[in-house]
Coordinates of C-alpha atoms and ligand atoms in Angstrom, one line a residue:
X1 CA -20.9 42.5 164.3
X2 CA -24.4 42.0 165.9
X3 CA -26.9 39.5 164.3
X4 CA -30.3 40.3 162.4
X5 CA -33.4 38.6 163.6
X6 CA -36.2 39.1 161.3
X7 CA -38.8 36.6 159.9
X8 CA -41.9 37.1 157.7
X9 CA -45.0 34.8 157.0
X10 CA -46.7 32.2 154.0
X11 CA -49.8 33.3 152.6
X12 CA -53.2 32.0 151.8
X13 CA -55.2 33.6 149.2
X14 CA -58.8 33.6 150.2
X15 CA -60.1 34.7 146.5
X16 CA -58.9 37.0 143.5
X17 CA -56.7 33.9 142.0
X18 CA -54.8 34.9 138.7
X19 CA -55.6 39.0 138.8
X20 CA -52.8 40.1 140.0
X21 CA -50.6 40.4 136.8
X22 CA -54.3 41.7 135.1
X23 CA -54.1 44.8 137.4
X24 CA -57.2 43.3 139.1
X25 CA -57.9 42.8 142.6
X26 CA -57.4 39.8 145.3
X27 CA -58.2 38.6 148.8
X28 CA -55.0 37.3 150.6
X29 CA -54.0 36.8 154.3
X30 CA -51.1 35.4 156.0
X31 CA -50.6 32.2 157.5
X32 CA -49.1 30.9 161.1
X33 CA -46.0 30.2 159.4
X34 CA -42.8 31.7 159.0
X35 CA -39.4 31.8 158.0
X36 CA -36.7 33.2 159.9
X37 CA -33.3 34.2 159.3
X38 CA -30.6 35.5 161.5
X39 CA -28.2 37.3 159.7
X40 CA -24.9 39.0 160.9
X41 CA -22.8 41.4 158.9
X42 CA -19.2 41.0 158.0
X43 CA -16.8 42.9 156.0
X44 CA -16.0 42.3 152.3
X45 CA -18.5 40.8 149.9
X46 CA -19.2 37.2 150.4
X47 CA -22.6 36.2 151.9
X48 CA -22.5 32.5 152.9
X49 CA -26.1 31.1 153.7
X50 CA -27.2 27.9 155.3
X51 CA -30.5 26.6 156.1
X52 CA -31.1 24.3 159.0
X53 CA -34.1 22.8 157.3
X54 CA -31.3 21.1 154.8
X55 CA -28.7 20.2 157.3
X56 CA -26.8 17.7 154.4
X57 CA -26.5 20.7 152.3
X58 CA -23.1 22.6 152.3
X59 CA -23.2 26.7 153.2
X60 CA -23.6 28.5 149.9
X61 CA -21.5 31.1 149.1
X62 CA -22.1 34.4 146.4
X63 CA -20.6 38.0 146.4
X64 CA -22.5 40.4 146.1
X65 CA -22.2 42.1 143.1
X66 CA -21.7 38.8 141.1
X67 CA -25.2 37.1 141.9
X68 CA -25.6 34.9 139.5
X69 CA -28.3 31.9 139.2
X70 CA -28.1 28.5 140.5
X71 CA -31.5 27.4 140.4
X72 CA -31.8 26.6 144.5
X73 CA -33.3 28.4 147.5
X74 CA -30.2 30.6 147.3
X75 CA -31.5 32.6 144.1
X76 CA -33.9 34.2 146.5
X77 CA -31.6 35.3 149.0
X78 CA -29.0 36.5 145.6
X79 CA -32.3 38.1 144.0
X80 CA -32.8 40.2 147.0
X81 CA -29.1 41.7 147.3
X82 CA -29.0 42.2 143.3
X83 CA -32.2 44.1 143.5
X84 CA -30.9 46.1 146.1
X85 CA -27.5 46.8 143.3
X86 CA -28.7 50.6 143.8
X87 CA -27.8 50.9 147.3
X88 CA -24.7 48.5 147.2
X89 CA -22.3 50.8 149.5
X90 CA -24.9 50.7 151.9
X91 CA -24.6 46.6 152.5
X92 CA -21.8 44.9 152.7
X93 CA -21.2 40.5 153.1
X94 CA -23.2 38.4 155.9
X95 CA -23.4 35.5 157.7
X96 CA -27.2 34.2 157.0
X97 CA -28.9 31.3 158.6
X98 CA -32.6 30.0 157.7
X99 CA -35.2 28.2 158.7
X100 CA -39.1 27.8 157.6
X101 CA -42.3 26.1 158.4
X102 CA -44.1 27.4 155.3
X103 CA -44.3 24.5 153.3
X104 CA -42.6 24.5 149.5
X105 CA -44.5 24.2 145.9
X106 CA -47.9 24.4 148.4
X107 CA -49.0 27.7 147.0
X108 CA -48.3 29.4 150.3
X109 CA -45.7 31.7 149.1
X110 CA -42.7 30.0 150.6
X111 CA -40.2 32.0 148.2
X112 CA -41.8 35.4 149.4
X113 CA -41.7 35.0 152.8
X114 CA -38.2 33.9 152.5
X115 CA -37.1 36.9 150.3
X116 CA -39.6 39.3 153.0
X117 CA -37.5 37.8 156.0
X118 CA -34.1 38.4 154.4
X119 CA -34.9 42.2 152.7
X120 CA -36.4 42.7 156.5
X121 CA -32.7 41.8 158.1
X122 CA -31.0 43.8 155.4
X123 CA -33.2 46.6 156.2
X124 CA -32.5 46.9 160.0
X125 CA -29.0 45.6 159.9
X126 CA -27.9 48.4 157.2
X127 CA -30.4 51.0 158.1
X128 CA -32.0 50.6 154.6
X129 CA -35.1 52.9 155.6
X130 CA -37.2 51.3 153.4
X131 CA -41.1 51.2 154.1
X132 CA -42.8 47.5 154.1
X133 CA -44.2 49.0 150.7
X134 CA -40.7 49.5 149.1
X135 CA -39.6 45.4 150.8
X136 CA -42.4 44.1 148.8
X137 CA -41.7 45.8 145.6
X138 CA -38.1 44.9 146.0
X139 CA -38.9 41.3 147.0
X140 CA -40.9 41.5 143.4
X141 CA -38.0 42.6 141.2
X142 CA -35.9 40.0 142.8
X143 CA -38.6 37.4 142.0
X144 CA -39.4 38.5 138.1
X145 CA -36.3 40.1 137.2
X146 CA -33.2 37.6 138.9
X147 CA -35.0 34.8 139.7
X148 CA -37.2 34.6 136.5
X149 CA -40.6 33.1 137.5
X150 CA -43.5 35.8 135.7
X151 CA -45.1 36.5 138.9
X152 CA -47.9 39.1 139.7
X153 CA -47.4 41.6 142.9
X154 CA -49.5 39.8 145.5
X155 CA -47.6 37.6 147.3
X156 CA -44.4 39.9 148.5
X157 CA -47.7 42.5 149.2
X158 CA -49.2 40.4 151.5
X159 CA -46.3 38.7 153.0
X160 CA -44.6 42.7 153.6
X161 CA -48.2 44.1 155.0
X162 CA -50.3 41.4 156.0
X163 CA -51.2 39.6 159.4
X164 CA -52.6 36.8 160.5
X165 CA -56.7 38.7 161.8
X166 CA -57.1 40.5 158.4
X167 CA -57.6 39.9 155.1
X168 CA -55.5 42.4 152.8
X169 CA -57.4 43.8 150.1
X170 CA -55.6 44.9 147.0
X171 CA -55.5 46.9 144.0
X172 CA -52.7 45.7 141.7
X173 CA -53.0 48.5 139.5
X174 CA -52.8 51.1 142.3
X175 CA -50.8 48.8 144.9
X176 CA -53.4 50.4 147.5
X177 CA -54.0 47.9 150.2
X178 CA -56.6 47.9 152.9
X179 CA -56.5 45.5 155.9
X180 CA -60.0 44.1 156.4
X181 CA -60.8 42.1 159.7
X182 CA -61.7 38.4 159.5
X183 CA -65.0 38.0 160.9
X184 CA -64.7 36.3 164.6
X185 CA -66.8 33.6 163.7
X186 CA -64.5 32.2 160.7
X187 CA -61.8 30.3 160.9
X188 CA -59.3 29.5 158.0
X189 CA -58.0 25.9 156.6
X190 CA -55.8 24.6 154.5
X191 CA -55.3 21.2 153.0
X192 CA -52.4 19.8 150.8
X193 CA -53.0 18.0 147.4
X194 CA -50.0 16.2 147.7
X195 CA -49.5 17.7 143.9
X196 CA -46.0 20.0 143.8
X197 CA -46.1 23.2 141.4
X198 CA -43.9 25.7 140.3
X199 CA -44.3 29.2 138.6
X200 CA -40.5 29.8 136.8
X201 CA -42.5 26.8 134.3
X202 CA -44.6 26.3 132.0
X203 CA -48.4 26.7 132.5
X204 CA -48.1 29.6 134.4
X205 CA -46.6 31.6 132.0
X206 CA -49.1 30.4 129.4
X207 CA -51.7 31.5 131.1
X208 CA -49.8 34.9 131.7
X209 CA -49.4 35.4 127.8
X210 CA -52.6 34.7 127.1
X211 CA -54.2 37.4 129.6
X212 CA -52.1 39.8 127.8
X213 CA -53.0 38.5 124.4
X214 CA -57.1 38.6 125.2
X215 CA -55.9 42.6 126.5
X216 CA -54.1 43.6 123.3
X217 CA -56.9 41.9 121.4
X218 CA -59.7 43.8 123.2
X219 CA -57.8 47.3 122.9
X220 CA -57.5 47.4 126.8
X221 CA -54.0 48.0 128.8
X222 CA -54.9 45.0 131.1
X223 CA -58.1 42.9 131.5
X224 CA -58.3 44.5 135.5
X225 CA -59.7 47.3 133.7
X226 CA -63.1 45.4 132.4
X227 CA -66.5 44.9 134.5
X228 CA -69.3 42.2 134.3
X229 CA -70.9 44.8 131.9
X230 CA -67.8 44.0 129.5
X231 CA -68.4 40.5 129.4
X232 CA -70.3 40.8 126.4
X233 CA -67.1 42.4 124.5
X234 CA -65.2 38.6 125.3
X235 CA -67.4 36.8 122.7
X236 CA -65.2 38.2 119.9
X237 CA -61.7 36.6 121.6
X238 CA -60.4 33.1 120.2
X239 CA -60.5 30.2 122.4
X240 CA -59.4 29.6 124.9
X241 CA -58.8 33.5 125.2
X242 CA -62.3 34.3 126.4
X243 CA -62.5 32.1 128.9
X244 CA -59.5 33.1 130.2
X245 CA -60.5 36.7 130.1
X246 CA -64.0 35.9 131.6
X247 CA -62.1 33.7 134.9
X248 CA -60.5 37.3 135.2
X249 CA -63.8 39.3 134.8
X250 CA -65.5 37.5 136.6
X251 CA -63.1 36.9 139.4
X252 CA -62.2 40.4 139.7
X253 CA -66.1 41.1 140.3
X254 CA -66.0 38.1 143.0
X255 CA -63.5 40.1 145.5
X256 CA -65.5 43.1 145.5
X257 CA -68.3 40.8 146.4
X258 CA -65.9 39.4 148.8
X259 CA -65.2 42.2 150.6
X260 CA -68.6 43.4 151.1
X261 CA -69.6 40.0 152.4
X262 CA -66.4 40.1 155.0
X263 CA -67.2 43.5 155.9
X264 CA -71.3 42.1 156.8
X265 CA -69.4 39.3 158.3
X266 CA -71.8 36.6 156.0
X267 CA -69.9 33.7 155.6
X268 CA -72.9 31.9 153.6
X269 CA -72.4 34.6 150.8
X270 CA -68.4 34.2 151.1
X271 CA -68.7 30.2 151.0
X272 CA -70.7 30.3 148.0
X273 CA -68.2 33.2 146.2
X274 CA -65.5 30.5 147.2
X275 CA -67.1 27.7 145.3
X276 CA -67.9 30.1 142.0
X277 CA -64.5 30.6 142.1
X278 CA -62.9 27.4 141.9
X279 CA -65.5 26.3 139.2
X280 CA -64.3 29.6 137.3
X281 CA -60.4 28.3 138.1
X282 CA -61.5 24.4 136.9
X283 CA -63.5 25.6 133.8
X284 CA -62.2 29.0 132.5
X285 CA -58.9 29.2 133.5
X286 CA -58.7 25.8 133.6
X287 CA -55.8 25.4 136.6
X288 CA -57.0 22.8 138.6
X289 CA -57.0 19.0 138.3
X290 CA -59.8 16.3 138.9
X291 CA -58.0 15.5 142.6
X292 CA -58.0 19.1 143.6
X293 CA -61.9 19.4 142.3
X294 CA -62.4 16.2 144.8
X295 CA -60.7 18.1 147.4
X296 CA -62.7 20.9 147.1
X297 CA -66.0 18.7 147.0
X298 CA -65.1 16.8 150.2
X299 CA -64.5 20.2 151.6
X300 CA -67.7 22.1 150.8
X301 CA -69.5 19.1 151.4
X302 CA -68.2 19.2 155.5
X303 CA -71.5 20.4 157.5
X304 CA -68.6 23.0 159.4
X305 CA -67.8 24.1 155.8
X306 CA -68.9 27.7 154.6
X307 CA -66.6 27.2 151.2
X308 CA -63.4 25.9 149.8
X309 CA -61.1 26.7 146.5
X310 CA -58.3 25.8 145.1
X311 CA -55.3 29.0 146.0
X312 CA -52.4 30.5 144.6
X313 CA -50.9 29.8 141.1
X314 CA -52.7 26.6 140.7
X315 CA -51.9 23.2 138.9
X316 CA -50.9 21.6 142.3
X317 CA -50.8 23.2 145.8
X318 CA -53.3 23.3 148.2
X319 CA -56.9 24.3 149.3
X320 CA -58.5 27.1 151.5
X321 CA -61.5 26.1 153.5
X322 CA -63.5 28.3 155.3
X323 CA -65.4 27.2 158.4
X324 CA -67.0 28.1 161.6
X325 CA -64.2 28.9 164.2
X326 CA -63.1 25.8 166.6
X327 CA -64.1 23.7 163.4
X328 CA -60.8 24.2 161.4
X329 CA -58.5 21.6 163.2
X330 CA -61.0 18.6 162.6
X331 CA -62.4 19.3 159.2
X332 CA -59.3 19.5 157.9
X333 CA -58.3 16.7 158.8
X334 CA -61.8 15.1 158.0
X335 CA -61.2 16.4 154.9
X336 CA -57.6 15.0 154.1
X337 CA -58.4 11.5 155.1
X338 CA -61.2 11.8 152.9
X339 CA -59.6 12.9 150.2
X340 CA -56.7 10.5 150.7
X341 CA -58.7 7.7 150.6
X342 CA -60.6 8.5 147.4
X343 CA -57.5 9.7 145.3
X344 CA -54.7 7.7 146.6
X345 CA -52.5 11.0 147.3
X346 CA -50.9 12.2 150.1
X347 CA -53.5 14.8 151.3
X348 CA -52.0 16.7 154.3
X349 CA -54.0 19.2 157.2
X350 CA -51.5 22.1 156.5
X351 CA -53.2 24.6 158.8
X352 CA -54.2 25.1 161.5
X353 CA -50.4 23.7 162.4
X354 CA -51.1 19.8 163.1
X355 CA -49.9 19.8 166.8
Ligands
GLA1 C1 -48.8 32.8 142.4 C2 -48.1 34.1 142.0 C3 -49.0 35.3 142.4 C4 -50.4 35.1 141.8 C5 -51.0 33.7 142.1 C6 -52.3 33.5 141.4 O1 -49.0 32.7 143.7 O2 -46.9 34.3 142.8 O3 -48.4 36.5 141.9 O4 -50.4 35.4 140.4 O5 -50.0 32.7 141.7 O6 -53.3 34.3 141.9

């Protein structure tokens, strides 16, 4: 039978950190990197998958049907065909082979671009009809529901309906999404910590419960649905509830503010909502670390810098930096060394793609 090429990108969130399982709002665009499969349908069952970025590791092997976790990069492929149980006579087994250049535990969405890429190829190679909407709900269920890590909507969203010269804006309580150019005179960075993450554990999951506790405790469905003009209201939580409730305020306000200043095309005011919003992560929310605050101050402290944060889930990952365009390439690098040198880690130029 004929192979299925499809790929799909990594993601950088460029502010709204956290909101997305609050029914707030965030800021995300997608990367120039991808994962790729190539998958080719054969009868019966089985689905054996290899990736050529682990070339010691044997083909895995599931039936579909019988997913069943194993706590490897296969659970996203199995997640995907167990989410799609409802339309099982429409699939049937496939050859699959994968490879990526979105880097893993950075906070650039490596698992939703993979699960993207394969529900893409399972889309066209079964004539699945389903709308770039429906693969990134779908990639959702098989994140929360097989593969267990508590995830908000945002990453499937953008990696389903994003590119590379827009921001995507979106509503998590409506799933509306609007693309919104990147001004011509910006250019995007990003810079490793050298500190790995991961969401199916602990913090991230605390932080989760707690949202929903400060909700249920302020008589509100989910905290996306209070302004500034609530902030008042927060005094009455326990801490560390309000401050986690204000980071989520407050933050929510910031990608309106966001917009509007991507829209005017002023950087300045976009830099400076970048920097309230990584001391809102480090102090409210409290998921950063002293090395990622360092790499953020090396950053905004770079003459071609507009602003920098800590992105995605947080307690590790990497850094977004804004800049002027034809400046990404060396600050990034400026800022890495920097950074290497003061903390000892591994800091890494992640994009632009070090040649
Ligand atoms: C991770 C999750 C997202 C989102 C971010 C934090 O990337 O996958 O759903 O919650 O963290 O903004």
């Amino acid at each position: 039978m004929n192979e299925v090429r499809a790929s799909a990108p990594g993601r950088v969130n460029l502010i709204g950190e956290h909101t997305d399982y609050n029914g707030g709002y965030m800021l995300p665009t997608t990367l120039p990197l991808e994962t790729s499969v190539a998958l080719t349908p054969r009868s019966g069952r089985t689905v054996a998958a290899r990736s050529l970025d682990l070339p010691s590791e044997a083909t895995a092997e599931f039936e579909i049907g019988r997913e069943a976790q194993r706590r490897s990069w296969i659970d996203y492929v199995q997640g995907v065909t167990w989410a799609l149980r409802d339309h099982a006579d429409q699939i049937s087994g496939f050859d699959l082979v994968v490879t990526s250049t979105v880097p893993i535990g950075k906070g650039l969405s490596s698992s939703a671009s993979l699960e993207v890429a394969v529900a893409r190829a399972l889309n066209s190679a079964f004539d699945l009809e389903m709308t770039d909407l429906d693969i990134a709900m779908l990639c959702h269920r098989a994140e929360t529901d097989f593969v267990g890590a508590p995830v908000g909507i945002m990453d499937q969203m953008v990696c389903s309906l994003g590119d590379v010269t827009h921001a995507l804006f979106l509503d998590a309580a409506t799933l509306q999404a609007e693309k919104i150019p990147l001004p011509e005179h910006m250019e995007i960075g990003v810079v490793d910590s050298g500190l790995s993450h991961s969401h199916a554990s602990g913090e991230y999951r605390t932080r989760r419960r707690e949202c929903e506790e400060a909700a249920a405790h302020l008589n509100v469905p989910w905290l996306g649905v209070l302004t500034i003009d609530d902030l008042p209201r927060l005094a009455d939580l326990r801490p560390p509830l309000h401050r986690r409730a204000r980071h989520v305020v407050t933050e929510n306000a910031r990608v309106l503010a966001s917009v509007e200043a991507l829209r005017a095309g002023d950087t300045a005011i976009l830099g400076r909502l970048f920097l309230e919003s990584h001391a809102s992560m480090r102090d409210d929310f409290e998921i950063s670390t002293p090395d990622i605050d360092r790499l953020v101050e090396i950053a905004a402290g770079d003459t071609d810098v507009f602003g920098a944060r800590l992105t995605g889930g947080g307690f590790g990952g990497a850094v977004v930096i804004i800049c002027a365009r034809g400046s990404a390439r060396i600050v990034t690098h400026r800022t890495a060394a920097g950074y290497s040198k003061t903390t000892g880690r591994d800091g890494r130029a992640l994009v632009p793609v070090p040649q």
